[in-house]
CSV table of C-alpha atoms and ligand atoms in Angstrom, one decimal:
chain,number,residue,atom,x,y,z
Y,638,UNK,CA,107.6,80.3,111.3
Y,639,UNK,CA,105.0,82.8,112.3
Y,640,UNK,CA,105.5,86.3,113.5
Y,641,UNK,CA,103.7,88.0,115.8
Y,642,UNK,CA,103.2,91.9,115.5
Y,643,UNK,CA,102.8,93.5,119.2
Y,644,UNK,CA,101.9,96.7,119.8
Y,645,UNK,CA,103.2,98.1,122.8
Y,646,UNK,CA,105.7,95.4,123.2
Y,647,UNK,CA,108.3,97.5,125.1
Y,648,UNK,CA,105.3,98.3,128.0
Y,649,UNK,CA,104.8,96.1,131.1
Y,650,UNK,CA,102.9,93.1,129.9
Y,651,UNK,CA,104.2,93.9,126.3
Y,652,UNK,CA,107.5,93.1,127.3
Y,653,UNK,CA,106.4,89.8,129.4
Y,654,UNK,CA,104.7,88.8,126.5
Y,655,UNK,CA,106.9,89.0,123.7
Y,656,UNK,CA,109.2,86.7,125.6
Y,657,UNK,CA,106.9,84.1,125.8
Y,658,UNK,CA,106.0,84.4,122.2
Y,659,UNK,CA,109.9,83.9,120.9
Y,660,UNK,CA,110.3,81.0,123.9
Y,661,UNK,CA,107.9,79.2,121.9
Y,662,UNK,CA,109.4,79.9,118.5
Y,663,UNK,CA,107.7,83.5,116.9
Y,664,UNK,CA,109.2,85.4,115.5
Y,665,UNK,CA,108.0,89.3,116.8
Y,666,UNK,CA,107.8,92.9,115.8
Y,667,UNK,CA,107.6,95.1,118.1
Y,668,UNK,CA,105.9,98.4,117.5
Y,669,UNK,CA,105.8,101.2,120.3
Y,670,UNK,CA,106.3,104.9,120.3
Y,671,UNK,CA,108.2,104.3,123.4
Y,672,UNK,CA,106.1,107.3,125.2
Y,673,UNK,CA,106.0,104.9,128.7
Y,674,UNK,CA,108.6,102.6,128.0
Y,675,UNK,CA,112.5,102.5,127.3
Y,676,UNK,CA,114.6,101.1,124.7
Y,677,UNK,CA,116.4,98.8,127.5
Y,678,UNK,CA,113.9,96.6,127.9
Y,679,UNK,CA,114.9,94.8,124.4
Y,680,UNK,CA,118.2,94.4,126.1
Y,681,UNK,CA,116.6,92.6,128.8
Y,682,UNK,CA,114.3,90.5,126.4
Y,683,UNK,CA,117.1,88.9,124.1
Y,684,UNK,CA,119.2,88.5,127.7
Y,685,UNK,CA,116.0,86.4,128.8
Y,686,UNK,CA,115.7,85.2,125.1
Y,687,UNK,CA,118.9,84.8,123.4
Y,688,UNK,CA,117.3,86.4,120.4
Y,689,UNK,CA,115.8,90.1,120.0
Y,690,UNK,CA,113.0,91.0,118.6
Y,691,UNK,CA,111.9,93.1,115.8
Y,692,UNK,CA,111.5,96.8,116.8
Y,693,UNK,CA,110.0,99.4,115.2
Y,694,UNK,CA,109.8,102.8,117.0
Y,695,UNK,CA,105.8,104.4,115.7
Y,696,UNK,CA,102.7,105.7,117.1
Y,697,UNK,CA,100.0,103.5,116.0
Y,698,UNK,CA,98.0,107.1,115.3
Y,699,UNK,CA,100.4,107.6,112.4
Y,700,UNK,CA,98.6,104.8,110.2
Y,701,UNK,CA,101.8,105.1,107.5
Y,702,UNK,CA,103.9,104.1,109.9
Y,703,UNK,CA,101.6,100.8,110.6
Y,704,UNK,CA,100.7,100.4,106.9
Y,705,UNK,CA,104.3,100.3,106.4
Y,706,UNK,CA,105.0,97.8,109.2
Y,707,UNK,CA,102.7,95.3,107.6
Y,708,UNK,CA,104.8,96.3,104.5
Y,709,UNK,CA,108.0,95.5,105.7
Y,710,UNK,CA,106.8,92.0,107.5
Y,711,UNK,CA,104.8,90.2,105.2
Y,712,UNK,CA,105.0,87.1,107.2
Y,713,UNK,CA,102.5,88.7,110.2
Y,714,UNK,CA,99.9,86.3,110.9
Y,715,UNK,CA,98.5,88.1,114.4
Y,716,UNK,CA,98.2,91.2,116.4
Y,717,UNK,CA,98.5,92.0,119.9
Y,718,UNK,CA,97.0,94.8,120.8
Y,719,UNK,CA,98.4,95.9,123.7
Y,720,UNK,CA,99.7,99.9,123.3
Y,721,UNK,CA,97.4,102.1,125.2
Y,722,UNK,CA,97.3,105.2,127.7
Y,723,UNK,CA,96.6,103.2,131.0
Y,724,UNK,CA,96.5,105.4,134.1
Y,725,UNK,CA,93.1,105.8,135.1
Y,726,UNK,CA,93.5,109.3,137.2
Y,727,UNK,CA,95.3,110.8,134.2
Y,728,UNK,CA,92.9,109.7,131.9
Y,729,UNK,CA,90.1,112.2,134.2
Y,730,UNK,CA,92.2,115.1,133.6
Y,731,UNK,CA,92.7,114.7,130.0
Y,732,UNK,CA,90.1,112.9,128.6
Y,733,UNK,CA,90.7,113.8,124.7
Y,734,UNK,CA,94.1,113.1,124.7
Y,735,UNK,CA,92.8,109.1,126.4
Y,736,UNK,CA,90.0,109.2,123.8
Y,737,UNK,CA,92.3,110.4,120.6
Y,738,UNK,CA,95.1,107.9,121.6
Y,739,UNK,CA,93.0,104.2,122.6
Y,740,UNK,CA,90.5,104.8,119.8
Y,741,UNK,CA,92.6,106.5,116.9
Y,742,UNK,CA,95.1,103.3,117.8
Y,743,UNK,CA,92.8,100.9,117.3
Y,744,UNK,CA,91.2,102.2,114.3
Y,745,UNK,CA,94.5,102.6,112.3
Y,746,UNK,CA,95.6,99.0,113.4
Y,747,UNK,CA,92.5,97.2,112.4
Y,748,UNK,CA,92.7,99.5,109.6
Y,749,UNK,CA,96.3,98.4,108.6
Y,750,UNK,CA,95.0,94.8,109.0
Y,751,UNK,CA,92.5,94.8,106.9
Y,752,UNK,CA,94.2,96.4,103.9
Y,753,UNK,CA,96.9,93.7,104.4
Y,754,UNK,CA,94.8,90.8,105.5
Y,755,UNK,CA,95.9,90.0,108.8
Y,756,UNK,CA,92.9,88.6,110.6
Y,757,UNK,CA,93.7,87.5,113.5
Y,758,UNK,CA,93.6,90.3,116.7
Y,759,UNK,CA,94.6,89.9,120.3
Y,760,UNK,CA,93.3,93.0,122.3
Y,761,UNK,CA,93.9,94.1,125.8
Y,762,UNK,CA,90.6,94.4,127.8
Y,763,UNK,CA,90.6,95.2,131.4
Y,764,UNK,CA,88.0,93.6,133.7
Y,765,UNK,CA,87.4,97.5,134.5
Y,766,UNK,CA,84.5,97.1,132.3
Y,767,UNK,CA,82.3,95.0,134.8
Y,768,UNK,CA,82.6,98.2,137.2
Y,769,UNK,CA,81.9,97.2,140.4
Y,770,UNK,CA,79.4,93.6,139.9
Y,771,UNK,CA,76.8,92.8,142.4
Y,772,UNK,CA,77.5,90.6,144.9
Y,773,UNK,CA,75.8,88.0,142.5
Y,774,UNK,CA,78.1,88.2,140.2
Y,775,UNK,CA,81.6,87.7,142.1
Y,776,UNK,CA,83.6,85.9,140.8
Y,777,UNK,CA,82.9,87.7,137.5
Y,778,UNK,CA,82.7,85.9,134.5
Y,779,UNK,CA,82.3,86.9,131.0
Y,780,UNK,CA,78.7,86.9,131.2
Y,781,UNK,CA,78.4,89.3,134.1
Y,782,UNK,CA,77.3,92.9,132.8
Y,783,UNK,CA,79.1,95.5,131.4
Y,784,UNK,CA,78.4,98.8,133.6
Y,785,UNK,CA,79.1,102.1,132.9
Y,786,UNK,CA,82.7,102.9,132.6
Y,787,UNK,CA,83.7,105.2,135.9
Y,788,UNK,CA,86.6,106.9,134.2
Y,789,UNK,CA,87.7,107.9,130.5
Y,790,UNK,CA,90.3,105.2,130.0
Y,791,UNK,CA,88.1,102.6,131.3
Y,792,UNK,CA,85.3,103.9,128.7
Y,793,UNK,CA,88.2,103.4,126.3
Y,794,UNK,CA,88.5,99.8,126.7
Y,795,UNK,CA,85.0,99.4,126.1
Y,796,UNK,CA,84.6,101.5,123.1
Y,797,UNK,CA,87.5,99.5,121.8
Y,798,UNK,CA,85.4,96.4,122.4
Y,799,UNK,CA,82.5,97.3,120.3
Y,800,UNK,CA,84.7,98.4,117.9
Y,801,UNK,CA,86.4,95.3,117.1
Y,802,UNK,CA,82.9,93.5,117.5
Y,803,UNK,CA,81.6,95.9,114.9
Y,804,UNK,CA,84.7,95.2,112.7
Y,805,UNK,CA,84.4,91.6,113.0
Y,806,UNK,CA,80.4,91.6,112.4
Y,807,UNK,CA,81.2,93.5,108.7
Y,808,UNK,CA,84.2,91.0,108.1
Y,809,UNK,CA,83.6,86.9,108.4
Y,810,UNK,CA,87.4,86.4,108.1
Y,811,UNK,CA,88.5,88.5,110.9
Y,812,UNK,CA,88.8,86.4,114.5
Y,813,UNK,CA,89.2,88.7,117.6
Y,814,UNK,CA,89.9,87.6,121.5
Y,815,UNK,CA,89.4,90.0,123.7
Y,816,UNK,CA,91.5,89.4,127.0
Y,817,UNK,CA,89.9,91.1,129.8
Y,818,UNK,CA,92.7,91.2,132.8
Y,819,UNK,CA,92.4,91.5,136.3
Y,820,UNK,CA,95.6,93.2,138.3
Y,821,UNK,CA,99.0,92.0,136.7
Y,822,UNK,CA,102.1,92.2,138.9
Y,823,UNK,CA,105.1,91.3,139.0
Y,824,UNK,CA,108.4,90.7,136.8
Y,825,UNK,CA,110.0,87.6,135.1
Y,826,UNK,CA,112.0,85.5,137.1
Y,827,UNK,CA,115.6,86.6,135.6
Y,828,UNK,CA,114.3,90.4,136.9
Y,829,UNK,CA,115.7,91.2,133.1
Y,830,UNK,CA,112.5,92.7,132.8
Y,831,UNK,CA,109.6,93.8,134.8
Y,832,UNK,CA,107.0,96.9,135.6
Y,833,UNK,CA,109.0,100.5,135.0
Y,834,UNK,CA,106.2,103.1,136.3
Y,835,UNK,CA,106.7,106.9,135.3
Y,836,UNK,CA,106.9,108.8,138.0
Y,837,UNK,CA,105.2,108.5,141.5
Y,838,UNK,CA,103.1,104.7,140.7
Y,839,UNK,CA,99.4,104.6,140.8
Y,840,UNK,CA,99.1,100.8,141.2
Y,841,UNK,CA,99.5,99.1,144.5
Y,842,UNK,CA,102.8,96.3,143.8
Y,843,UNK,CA,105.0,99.6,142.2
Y,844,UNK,CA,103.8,101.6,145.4
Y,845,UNK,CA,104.8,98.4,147.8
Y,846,UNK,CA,108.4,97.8,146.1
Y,847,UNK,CA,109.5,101.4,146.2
Y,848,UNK,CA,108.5,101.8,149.8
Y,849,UNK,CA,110.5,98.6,150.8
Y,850,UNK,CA,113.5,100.3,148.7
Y,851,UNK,CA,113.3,103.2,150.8
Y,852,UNK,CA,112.0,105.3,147.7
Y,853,UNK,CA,108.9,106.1,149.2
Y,854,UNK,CA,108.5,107.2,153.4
Y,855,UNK,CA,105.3,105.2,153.2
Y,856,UNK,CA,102.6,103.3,151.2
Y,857,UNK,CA,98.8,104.9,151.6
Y,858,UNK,CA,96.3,102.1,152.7
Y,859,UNK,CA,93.4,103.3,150.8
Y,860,UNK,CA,91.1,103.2,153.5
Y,861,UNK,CA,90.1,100.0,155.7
Y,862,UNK,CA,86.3,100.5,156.1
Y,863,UNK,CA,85.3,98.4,152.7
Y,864,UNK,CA,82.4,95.9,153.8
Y,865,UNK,CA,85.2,93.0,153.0
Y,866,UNK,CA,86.7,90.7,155.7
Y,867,UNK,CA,89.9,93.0,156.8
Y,868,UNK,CA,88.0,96.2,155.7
Y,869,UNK,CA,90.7,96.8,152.7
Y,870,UNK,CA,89.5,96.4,148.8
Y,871,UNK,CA,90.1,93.1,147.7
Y,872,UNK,CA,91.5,92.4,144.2
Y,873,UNK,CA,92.8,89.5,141.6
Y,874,UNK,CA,96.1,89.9,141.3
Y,875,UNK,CA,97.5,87.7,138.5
Y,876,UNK,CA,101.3,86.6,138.0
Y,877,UNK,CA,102.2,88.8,134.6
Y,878,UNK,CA,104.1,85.8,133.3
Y,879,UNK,CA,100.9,83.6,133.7
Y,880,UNK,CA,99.1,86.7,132.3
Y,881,UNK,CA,101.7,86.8,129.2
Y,882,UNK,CA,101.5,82.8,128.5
Y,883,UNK,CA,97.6,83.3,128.4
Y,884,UNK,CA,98.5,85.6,124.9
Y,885,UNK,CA,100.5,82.8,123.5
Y,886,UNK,CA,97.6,80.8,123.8
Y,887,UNK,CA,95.1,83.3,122.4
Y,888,UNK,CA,97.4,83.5,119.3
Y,889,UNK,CA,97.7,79.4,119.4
Y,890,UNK,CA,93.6,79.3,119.3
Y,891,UNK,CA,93.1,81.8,116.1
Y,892,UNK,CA,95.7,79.9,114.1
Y,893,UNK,CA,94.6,76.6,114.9
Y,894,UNK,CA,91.0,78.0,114.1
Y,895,UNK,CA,87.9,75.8,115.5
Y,896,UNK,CA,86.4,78.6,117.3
Y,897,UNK,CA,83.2,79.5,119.8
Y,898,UNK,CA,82.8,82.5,118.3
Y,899,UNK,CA,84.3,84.9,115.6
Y,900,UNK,CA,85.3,87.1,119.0
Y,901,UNK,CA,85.9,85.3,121.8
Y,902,UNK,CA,86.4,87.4,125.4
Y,903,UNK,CA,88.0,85.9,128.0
Y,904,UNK,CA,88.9,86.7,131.8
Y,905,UNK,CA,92.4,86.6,133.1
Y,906,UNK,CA,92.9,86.0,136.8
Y,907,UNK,CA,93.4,83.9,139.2
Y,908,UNK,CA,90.0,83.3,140.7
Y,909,UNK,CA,91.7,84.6,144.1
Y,910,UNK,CA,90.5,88.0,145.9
Y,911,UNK,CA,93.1,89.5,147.9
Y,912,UNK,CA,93.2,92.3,149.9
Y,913,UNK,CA,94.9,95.3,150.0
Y,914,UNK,CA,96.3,94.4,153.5
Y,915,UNK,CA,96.4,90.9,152.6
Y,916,UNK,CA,99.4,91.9,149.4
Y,917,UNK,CA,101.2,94.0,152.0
Y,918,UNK,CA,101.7,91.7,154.9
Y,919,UNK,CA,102.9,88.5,152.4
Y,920,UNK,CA,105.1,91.2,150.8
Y,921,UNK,CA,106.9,91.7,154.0
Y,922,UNK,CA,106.5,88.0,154.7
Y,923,UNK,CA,108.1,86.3,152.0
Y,924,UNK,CA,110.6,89.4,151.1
Y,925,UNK,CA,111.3,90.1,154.6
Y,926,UNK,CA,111.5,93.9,153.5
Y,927,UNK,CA,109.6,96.5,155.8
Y,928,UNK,CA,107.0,98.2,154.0
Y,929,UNK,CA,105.7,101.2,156.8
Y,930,UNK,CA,101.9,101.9,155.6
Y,931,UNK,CA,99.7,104.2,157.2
Y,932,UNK,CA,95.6,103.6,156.7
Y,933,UNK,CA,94.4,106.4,154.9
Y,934,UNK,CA,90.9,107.8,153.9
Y,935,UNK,CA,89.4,106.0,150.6
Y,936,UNK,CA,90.9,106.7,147.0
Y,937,UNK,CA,87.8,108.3,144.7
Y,938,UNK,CA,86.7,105.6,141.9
Y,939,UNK,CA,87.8,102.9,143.5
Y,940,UNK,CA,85.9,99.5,143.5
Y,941,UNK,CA,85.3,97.8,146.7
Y,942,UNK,CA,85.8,94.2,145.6
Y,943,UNK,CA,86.6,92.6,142.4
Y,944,UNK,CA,87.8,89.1,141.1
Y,945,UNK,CA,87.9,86.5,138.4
Y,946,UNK,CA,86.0,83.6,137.7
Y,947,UNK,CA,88.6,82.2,135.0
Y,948,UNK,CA,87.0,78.6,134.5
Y,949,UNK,CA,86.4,80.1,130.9
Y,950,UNK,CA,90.0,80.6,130.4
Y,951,UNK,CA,90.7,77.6,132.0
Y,952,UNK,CA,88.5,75.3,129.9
Y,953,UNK,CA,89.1,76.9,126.4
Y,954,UNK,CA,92.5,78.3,126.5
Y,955,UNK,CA,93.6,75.2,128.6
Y,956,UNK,CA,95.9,77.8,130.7
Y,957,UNK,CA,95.4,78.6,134.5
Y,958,UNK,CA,97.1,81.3,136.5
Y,959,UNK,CA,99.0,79.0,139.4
Y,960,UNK,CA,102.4,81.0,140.3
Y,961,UNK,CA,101.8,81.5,144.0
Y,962,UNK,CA,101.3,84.6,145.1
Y,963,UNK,CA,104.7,84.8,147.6
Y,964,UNK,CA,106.4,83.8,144.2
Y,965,UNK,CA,105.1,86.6,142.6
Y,966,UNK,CA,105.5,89.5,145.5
Y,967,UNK,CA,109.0,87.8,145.5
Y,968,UNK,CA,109.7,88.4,141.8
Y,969,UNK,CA,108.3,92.2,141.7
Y,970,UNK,CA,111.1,92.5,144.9
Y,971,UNK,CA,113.9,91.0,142.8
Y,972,UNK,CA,112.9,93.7,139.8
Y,973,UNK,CA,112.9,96.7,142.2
Y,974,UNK,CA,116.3,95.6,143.5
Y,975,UNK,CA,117.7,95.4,140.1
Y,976,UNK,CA,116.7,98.6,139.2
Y,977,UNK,CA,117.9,100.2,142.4
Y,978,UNK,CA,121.3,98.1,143.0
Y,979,UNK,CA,120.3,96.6,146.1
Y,980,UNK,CA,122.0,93.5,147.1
F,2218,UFG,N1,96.1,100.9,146.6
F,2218,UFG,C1,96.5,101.4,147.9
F,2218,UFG,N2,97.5,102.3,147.9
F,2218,UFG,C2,98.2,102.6,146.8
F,2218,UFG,C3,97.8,102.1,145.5
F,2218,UFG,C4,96.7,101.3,145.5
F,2218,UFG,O1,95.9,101.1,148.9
F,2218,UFG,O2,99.2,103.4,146.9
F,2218,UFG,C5,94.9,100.0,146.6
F,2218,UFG,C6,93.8,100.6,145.8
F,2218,UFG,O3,92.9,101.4,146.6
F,2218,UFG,C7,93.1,99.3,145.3
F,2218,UFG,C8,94.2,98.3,145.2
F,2218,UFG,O4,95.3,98.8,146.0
F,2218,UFG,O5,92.2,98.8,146.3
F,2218,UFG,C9,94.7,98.1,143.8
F,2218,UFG,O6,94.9,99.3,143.2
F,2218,UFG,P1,95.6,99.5,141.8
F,2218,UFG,O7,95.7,101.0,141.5
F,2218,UFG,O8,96.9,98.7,141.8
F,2218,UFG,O9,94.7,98.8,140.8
F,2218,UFG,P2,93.1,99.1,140.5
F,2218,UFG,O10,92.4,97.8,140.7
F,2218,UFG,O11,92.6,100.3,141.1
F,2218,UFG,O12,93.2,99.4,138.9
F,2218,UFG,C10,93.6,98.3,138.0
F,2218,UFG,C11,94.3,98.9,136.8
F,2218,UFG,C12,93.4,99.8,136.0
F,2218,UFG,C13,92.1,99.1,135.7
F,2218,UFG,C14,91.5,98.6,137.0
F,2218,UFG,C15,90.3,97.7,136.7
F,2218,UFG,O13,95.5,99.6,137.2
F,2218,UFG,O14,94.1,100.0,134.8
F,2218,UFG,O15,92.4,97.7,137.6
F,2218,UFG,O16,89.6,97.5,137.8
F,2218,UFG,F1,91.3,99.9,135.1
């Protein structure tokens, strides 16, 4: 049996992840320093999974702690790289702390790895690195260029690229893929498990749910004068249990070996642009919630229109994002009514 070590396996796609690695028969170690998670969610992943995982509570900057990990669980044959400082406002205000965290991380783990001969990394890329692409190259795919990053996390994700290219270039044995995801939302079906934002949520579906639940007075439209067909940004939101399966696979392809390239970087999405309006309205539809929304003025940074061509994913990996979109909104509802008691 192989196990799987995840990093950040208690976070939002983390947790979705590491059930569909034990579904399909890993075993995992989790290793978080639980700084934007909670210890519950292992609750809700052996309810889902009938088994628990392996946790271990560290900061991948402490490289003892992660030497130690590899230590303790000889039998690790991949990482996921998933634990990261994520919110892209905060990341503005307090850049070392973004910089210190995403890069001293990665360094320790691939570190670790190499001392104990793991060779085989999963890292979590964000398609923030293709900025906003010309109208040439929408749907993005892997080819499309990388432009410079427009906040400190986002520049994070694409230092951490080179980094493992650099790594891999000085080392034949080591095989990367680099996942580069488009929006994830919402929650496994059970609602065990799903997104638990700290605080007031920067991301659109959080925003949506907790205004339905009465949580919020109103969700901020952030502005409705985009050059796109309703006026609101459009986006690819992908299913986050299409987006976890996609990591199976990734691990699947660097054990079975037979690769493209010694790092291989793939999109994740759907290959669907939605818009802002588009989400809300089907929210509503489907969940037959009210979500009041007010059009506001635009939200600095953000990208007018952004989506995936996946056909690489599709092709190589042999997965495809297809949980319809009403199935999804549906699932992030069930989550935020599990977490508020509402019947
Ligand atoms: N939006 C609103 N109101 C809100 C929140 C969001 O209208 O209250 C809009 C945004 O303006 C944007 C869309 O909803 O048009 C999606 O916004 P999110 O914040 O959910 O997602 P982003 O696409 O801005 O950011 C996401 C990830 C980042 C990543 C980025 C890459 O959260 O980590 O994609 O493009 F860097």
């Amino acid at each position: 049996m192989s196990r799987v070590l995840v990093t950040g396996g208690t976070g939002y796609i983390g947790s979705h992840t590491v059930v569909c690695l034990m579904q399909q028969g890993y075993d995992v170690t989790i290793v978080d320093n639980l700084s934007n998670s909670d210890l519950k969610v292992l609750d809700g992943i052996s309810g889902i999974v009938g088994r628990r995982p392996d946790f271990v509570q560290a900061d991948c900057l402490d490289g003892s702690a992660l030497d130690a990990v590899f230590d303790s669980f000889p039998d690790i044959c991949a990482v996921i790289h998933f634990a990261a400082s994520k919110a892209v406002g905060e990341s503005v205000e307090k850049p070392l702390m973004y910089y210190r965290n995403n890069i001293g991380s990665l360094l320790n783990l691939l570190e670790s790895m190499r001392s104990h001969k793991v060779n085989r990394l999963v890292f979590s890329s964000s398609c923030t690195v293709y900025g906003q692409p010309d109208k040439a190259h929408l749907p993005v795919d892997e080819s499309a260029p990388i432009q410079k990053a427009l906040s400190p996390y986002g520049n994070t994700k694409q230092i951490n690229e080179d980094i493992i290219q650099d790594t891999a270039h000085a080392a034949p044995e080591l095989n990367a893929i680099i996942l580069r995801y488009f929006n994830p939302i919402g929650a496994h079906q059970s609602a065990l498990i799903g997104e638990l934002p700290n605080g007031v949520p920067n991301n659109l579906l959080p925003f949506v749910t907790q205004t339905a639940a009465g949580l919020r007075p109103k969700l901020r439209v952030f502005g409705d004068d985009y050059n796109t067909p309703d006026g609101s940004c459009i986006r690819d939101y992908i299913y986050v249990m299409d987006l976890a399966q996609a990591h199976v696979k990734a691990v699947q392809r660097l054990e079975d070996g037979g690769r493209e390239e010694q790092v291989e970087i793939f999109n994740l999405g759907t290959g669907r642009g939605l818009s802002v309006l588009e989400i809300v309205k089907t929210f509503m539809e489907v969940t037959g919630a009210e979500v009041p929304y007010e059009i506001t003025g635009r939200r600095e940074g953000d990208i007018e229109q952004v989506w995936a061509n996946p056909e690489k994913a599709n092709r190589v990996l042999g997965w495809k994002a297809d949980t319809p979109v009403g199935e999804v909104l549906l699932s992030a509802w069930n989550w935020e009514k599990h977490l508020r008691n509402i019947k």
